[in-house]
Every structure is written in structure tokens, then in C-alpha cells.
Coordinates of C-alpha atoms in Angstrom, one line a residue:
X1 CA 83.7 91.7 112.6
X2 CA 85.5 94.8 114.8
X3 CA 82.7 96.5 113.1
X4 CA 79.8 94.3 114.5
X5 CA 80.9 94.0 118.0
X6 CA 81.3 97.7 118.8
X7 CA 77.8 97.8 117.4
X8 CA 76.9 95.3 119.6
X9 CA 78.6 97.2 122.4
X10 CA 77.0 100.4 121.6
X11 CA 80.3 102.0 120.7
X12 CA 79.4 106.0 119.8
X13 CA 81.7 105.5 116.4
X14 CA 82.1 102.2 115.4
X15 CA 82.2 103.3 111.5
X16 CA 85.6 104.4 111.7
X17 CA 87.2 102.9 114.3
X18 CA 90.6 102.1 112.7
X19 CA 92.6 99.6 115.0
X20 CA 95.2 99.3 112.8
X21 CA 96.3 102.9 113.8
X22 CA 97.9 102.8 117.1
X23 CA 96.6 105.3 118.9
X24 CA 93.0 104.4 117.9
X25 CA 93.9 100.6 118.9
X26 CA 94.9 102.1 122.7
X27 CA 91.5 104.5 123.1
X28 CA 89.5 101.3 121.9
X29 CA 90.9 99.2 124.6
X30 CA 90.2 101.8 127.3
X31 CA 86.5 102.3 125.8
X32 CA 86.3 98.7 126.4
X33 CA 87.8 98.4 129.9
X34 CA 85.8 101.5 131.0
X35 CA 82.7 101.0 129.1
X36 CA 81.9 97.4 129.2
X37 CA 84.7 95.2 131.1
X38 CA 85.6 97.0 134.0
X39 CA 87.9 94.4 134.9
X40 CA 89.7 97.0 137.0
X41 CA 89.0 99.3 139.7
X42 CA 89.1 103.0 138.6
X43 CA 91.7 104.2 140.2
X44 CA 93.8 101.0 138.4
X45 CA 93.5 102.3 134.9
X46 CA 95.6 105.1 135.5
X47 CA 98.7 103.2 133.6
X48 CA 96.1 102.2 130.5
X49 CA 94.7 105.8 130.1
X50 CA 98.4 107.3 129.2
X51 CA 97.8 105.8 125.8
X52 CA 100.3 108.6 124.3
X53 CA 102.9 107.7 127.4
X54 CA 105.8 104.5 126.8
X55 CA 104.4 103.2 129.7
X56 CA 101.4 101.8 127.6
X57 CA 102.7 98.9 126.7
X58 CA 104.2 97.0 129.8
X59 CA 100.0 98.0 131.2
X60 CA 98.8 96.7 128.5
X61 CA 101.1 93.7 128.5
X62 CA 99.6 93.2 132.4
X63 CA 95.9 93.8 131.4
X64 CA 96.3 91.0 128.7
X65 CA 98.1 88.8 131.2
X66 CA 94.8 90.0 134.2
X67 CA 92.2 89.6 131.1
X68 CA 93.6 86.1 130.6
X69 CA 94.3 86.7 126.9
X70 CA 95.4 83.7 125.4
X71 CA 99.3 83.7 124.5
X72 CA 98.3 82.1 121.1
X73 CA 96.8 84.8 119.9
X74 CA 99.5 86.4 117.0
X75 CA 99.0 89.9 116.3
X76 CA 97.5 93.0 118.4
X77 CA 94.6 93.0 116.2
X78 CA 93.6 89.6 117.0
X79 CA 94.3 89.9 120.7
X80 CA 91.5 93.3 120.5
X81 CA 89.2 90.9 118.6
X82 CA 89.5 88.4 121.6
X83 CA 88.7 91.3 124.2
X84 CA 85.6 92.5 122.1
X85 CA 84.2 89.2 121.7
X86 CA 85.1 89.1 125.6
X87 CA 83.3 92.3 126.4
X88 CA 80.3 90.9 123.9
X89 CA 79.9 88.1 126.3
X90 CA 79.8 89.9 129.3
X91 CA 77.0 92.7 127.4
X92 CA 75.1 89.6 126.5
X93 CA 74.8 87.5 130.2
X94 CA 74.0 91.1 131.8
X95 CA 71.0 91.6 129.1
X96 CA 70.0 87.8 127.9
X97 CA 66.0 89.1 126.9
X98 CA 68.0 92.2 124.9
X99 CA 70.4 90.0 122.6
X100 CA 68.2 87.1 122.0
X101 CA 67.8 87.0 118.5
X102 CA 70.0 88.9 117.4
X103 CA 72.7 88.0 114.5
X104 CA 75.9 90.0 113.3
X105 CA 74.0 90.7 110.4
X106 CA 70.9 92.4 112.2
X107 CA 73.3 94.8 114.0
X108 CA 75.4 95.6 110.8
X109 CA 72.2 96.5 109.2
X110 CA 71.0 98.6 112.2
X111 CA 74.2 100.5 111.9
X112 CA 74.2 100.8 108.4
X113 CA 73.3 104.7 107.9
X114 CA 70.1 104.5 105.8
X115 CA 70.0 106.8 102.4
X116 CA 66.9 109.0 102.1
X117 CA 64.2 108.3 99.7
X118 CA 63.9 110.1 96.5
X119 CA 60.4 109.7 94.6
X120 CA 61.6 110.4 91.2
X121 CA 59.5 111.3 88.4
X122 CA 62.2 110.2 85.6
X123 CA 60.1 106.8 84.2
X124 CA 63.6 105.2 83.2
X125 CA 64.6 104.9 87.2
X126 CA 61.2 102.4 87.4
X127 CA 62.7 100.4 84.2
X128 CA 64.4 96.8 84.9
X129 CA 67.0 97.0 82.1
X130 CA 67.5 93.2 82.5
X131 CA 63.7 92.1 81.8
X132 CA 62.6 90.1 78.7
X133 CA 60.3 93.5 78.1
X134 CA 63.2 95.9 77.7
X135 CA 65.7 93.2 75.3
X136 CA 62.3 92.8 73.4
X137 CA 61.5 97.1 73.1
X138 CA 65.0 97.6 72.1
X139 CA 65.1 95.2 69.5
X140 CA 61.7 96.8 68.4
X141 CA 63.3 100.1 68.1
X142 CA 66.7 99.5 66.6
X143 CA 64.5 97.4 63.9
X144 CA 62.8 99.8 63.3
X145 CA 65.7 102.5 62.8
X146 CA 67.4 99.5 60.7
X147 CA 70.2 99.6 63.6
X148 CA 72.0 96.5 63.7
X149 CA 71.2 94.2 66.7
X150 CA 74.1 93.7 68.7
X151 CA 74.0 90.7 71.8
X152 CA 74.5 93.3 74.4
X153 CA 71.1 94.8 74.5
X154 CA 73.0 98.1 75.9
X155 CA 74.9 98.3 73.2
X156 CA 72.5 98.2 71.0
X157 CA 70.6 100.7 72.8
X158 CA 73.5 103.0 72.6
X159 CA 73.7 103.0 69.1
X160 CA 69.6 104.0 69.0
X161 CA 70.9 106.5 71.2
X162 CA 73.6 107.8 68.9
X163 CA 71.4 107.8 66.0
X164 CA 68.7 110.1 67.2
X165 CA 71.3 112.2 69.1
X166 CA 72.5 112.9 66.1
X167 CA 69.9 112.7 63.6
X168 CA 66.3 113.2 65.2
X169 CA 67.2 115.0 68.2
X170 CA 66.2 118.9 68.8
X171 CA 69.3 119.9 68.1
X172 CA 70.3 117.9 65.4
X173 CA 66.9 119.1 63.5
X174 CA 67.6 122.8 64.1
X175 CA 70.6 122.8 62.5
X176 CA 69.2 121.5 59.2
X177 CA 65.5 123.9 59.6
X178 CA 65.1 126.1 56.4
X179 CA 64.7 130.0 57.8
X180 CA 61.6 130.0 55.0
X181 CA 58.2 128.3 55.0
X182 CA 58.6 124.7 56.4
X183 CA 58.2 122.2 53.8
X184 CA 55.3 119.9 54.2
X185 CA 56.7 116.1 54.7
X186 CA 53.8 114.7 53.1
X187 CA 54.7 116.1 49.8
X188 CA 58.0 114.2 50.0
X189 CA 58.6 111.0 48.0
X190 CA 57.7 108.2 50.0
X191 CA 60.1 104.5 50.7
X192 CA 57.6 102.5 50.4
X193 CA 57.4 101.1 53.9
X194 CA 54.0 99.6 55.5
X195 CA 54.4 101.3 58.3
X196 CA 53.3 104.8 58.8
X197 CA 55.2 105.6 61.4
X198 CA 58.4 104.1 59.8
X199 CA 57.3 105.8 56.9
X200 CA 57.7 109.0 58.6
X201 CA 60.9 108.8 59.8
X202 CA 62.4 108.1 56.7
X203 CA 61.4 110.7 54.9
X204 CA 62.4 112.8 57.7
X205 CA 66.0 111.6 57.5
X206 CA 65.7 111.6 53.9
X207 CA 65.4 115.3 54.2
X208 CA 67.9 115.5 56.2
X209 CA 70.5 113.6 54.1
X210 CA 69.4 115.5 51.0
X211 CA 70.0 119.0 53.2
X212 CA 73.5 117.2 54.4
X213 CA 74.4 116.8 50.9
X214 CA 74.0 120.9 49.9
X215 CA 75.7 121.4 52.6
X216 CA 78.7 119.7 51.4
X217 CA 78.0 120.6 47.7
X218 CA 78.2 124.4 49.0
X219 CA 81.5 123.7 50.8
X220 CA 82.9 122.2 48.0
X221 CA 81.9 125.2 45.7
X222 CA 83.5 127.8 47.7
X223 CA 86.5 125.8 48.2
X224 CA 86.5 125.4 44.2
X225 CA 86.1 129.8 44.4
X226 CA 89.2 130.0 46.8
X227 CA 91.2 127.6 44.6
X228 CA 90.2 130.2 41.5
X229 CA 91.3 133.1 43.3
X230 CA 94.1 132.2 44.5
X231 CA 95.6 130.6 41.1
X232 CA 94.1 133.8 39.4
X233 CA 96.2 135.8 41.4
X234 CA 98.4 138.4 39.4
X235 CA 101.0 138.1 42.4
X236 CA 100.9 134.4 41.6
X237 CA 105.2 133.8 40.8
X238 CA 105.2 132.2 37.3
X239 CA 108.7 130.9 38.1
X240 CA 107.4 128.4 39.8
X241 CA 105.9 126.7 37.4
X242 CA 106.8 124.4 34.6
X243 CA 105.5 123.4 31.7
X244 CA 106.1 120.1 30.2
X245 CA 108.5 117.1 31.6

């Protein structure tokens, strides 16, 4: 509420006012007794303005007790609240047409420093990830990449994302390209599903689980060819062997 009355009182910084720091609590009284109160003369605010002086507090005590703060009030904070909402008042009888109308809420959002408008081109910033549409396309996709439907349809859309990362993504296809003629798909052995384009993408990662697997047949030659070598070795020590138990 500090917040929406300095608003209201057309304070220059009323974003980060802090009255809990001391010496920002004593320059917000002043703005308020010079700005908008004026319950002094000029020349009386000499004892308010040493705000850095130990002075500060016996004028201050005297404003309150001038101001007619009420004693109940507990805390500093609460007494400034009181004098804000007092200098509010005072704003409000000397412009009645200006204020009428006119909530906490209106000024909050009048202060509230706008953020500029982007027009993205990206189509996923225009999708509503909560609507029935989206839950029912995701379900359609992971259904048809046989990915488990999970409650969460994030989670599920995560695991779509996984999947093509690292199976149908650009990247993930280079890696298994042959250097040599492309093979044509359509000569591939086919799964047998209805769906053409499901079709497709099987024999795709069919192909790419077959190349996977030469892949890991190669590896496990040349580790066979290292094993060979090694035991082959003439500077092999026999000693360390032994035959029998």
C-alpha cells in the first residue's frame, strides 16, 4: 500500500522507495511535508530536513505530535502509512473531479512499467499448452511413435521430444548417413502398418537400428583384434600364467 499512495501522490520513485531503510524513511517524510502536507511554514522544516543530523528524531517526535499522529500507532512504518494516507486525503479534497474513480488497483497498474510488445513468428508462443487440442495432438503423436502416454501431457511430450532428438533429428540422421549412394527407403522391408506415414518412420528407424547395430558389431571386432594382439605379444610374461588348478 506505501507503493499505491506515493502513486497516488505523484511521488517521482515510488518503485523503490524502501522505508524500512532509515534514511529513505526520513527523505519520505520530508517529500511528504514539502510536497503534499505543508503542514509547516518553510522556514519550520529546518529541524526535519537534517535527516542525517541526531536532532531528527526529537522534530520528528514534534511533527507527529503537530500532525496529530495517533499514539496507538506501533511501529515507524505504520506511523508513515498514517501520514500518507493523511497526505492522500488532503491530494483528494484539493482535486475531487481528478480522484473520482479511481481504485488502488487503477494507480498500481498505471505505475506498473509496461513490457514492450514482441510480434514473434515462433507458432509454439500462439499455442495454449493447456487446451483439449494440444492433450489430444500429443497423444496423437506419442501414439504414433508408440511412446507411452504418461498423465502429464508435458511429460509425455518430452519423451516425443527425446525420441526424435535423438533418433529423427538432423543430427542424429547424419551421424548414421552412408558416405556412398543413399539407399532408397522404399526398397526396405516393410512393418506392416496401415499407415503410410507410420510406415515410413519405421523403416526409417529400422535403418537406423540395423546401422546402430554395425556400429557396435565393429566395436566389438576391434576390441576382439586388441585383445589378440595383446595376448599374442612375444613380451607377454609366461610366469604369470598357470595352467591347471
Amino acid at each position: 500500500m506505501f507503493k499505491a499512495k506515493l502513486c497516488a501522490l505523484d511521488h517521482p520513485t515510488p518503485e523503490v522507495v524502501n522505508c524500512d531503510d532509515p534514511k529513505q524513511f526520513r527523505s519520505t517524510l520530508l517529500w511528504l511535508e514539502d510536497q503534499k502536507i505543508r503542514h509547516y511554514k518553510i522556514d519550520d522544516r529546518a529541524e526535519l530536513r537534517k535527516t542525517d543530523a541526531p536532532e531528527w528524531e526529537a522534530a520528528y517526535a514534534k511533527y507527529k505530535q503537530d500532525l496529530k499522529v495517533p499514539v496507538s500507532l506501533k511501529s515507524p512504518l505504520e506511523e508513515l502509512g498514517w501520514i500518507m494516507g493523511y497526505a492522500v486525503r488532503l491530494e483528494y479534497f484539493d482535486n475531487v473531479d481528478k480522484f473520482k474513480g479511481v481504485t488502488a488497483e487503477h494507480v498500481l497498474a498505471e505505475a506498473k512499467p509496461q513490457a514492450p510488445k514482441i510480434n514473434s513468428t515462433n507458432p509454439f508462443d500462439k499455442l495454449d499448452f493447456t487446451s483439449k487440442e494440444f492433450e489430444a495432438g500429443v497423444r496423437t503423436l506419442a501414439k504414433r511413435l508408440q511412446v507411452p502416454y504418461h498423465p502429464d501431457t508435458m511429460m509425455t511430450l518430452k519423451a516425443v521430444a527425446r525420441l526424435v532428438q535423438a533418433n529423427l533429428s538432423n543430427e542424429a540422421l547424419k551421424e548414421h548417413l552412408l558416405e556412398n549412394t543413399p539407399f532408397p527407403l522404399e526398397k526396405t522391408s516393410g512393418v506392416g502398418y496401415t499407415d503410410s506415414d507410420l510406415e515410413q518412420a519405421a523403416r526409417i528407424l529400422r535403418l537406423l537400428q540395423i546401422q546402430s547395430v554395425r556400429q557396435l558389431q565393429t566395436a566389438i571386432n576391434e576390441t576382439i583384434v586388441v585383445v589378440q594382439n595383446l595376448t599374442a605379444d612375444p613380451r607377454t610374461d609366461t610366469k604369470l600364467g598357470k595352467v591347471g588348478r
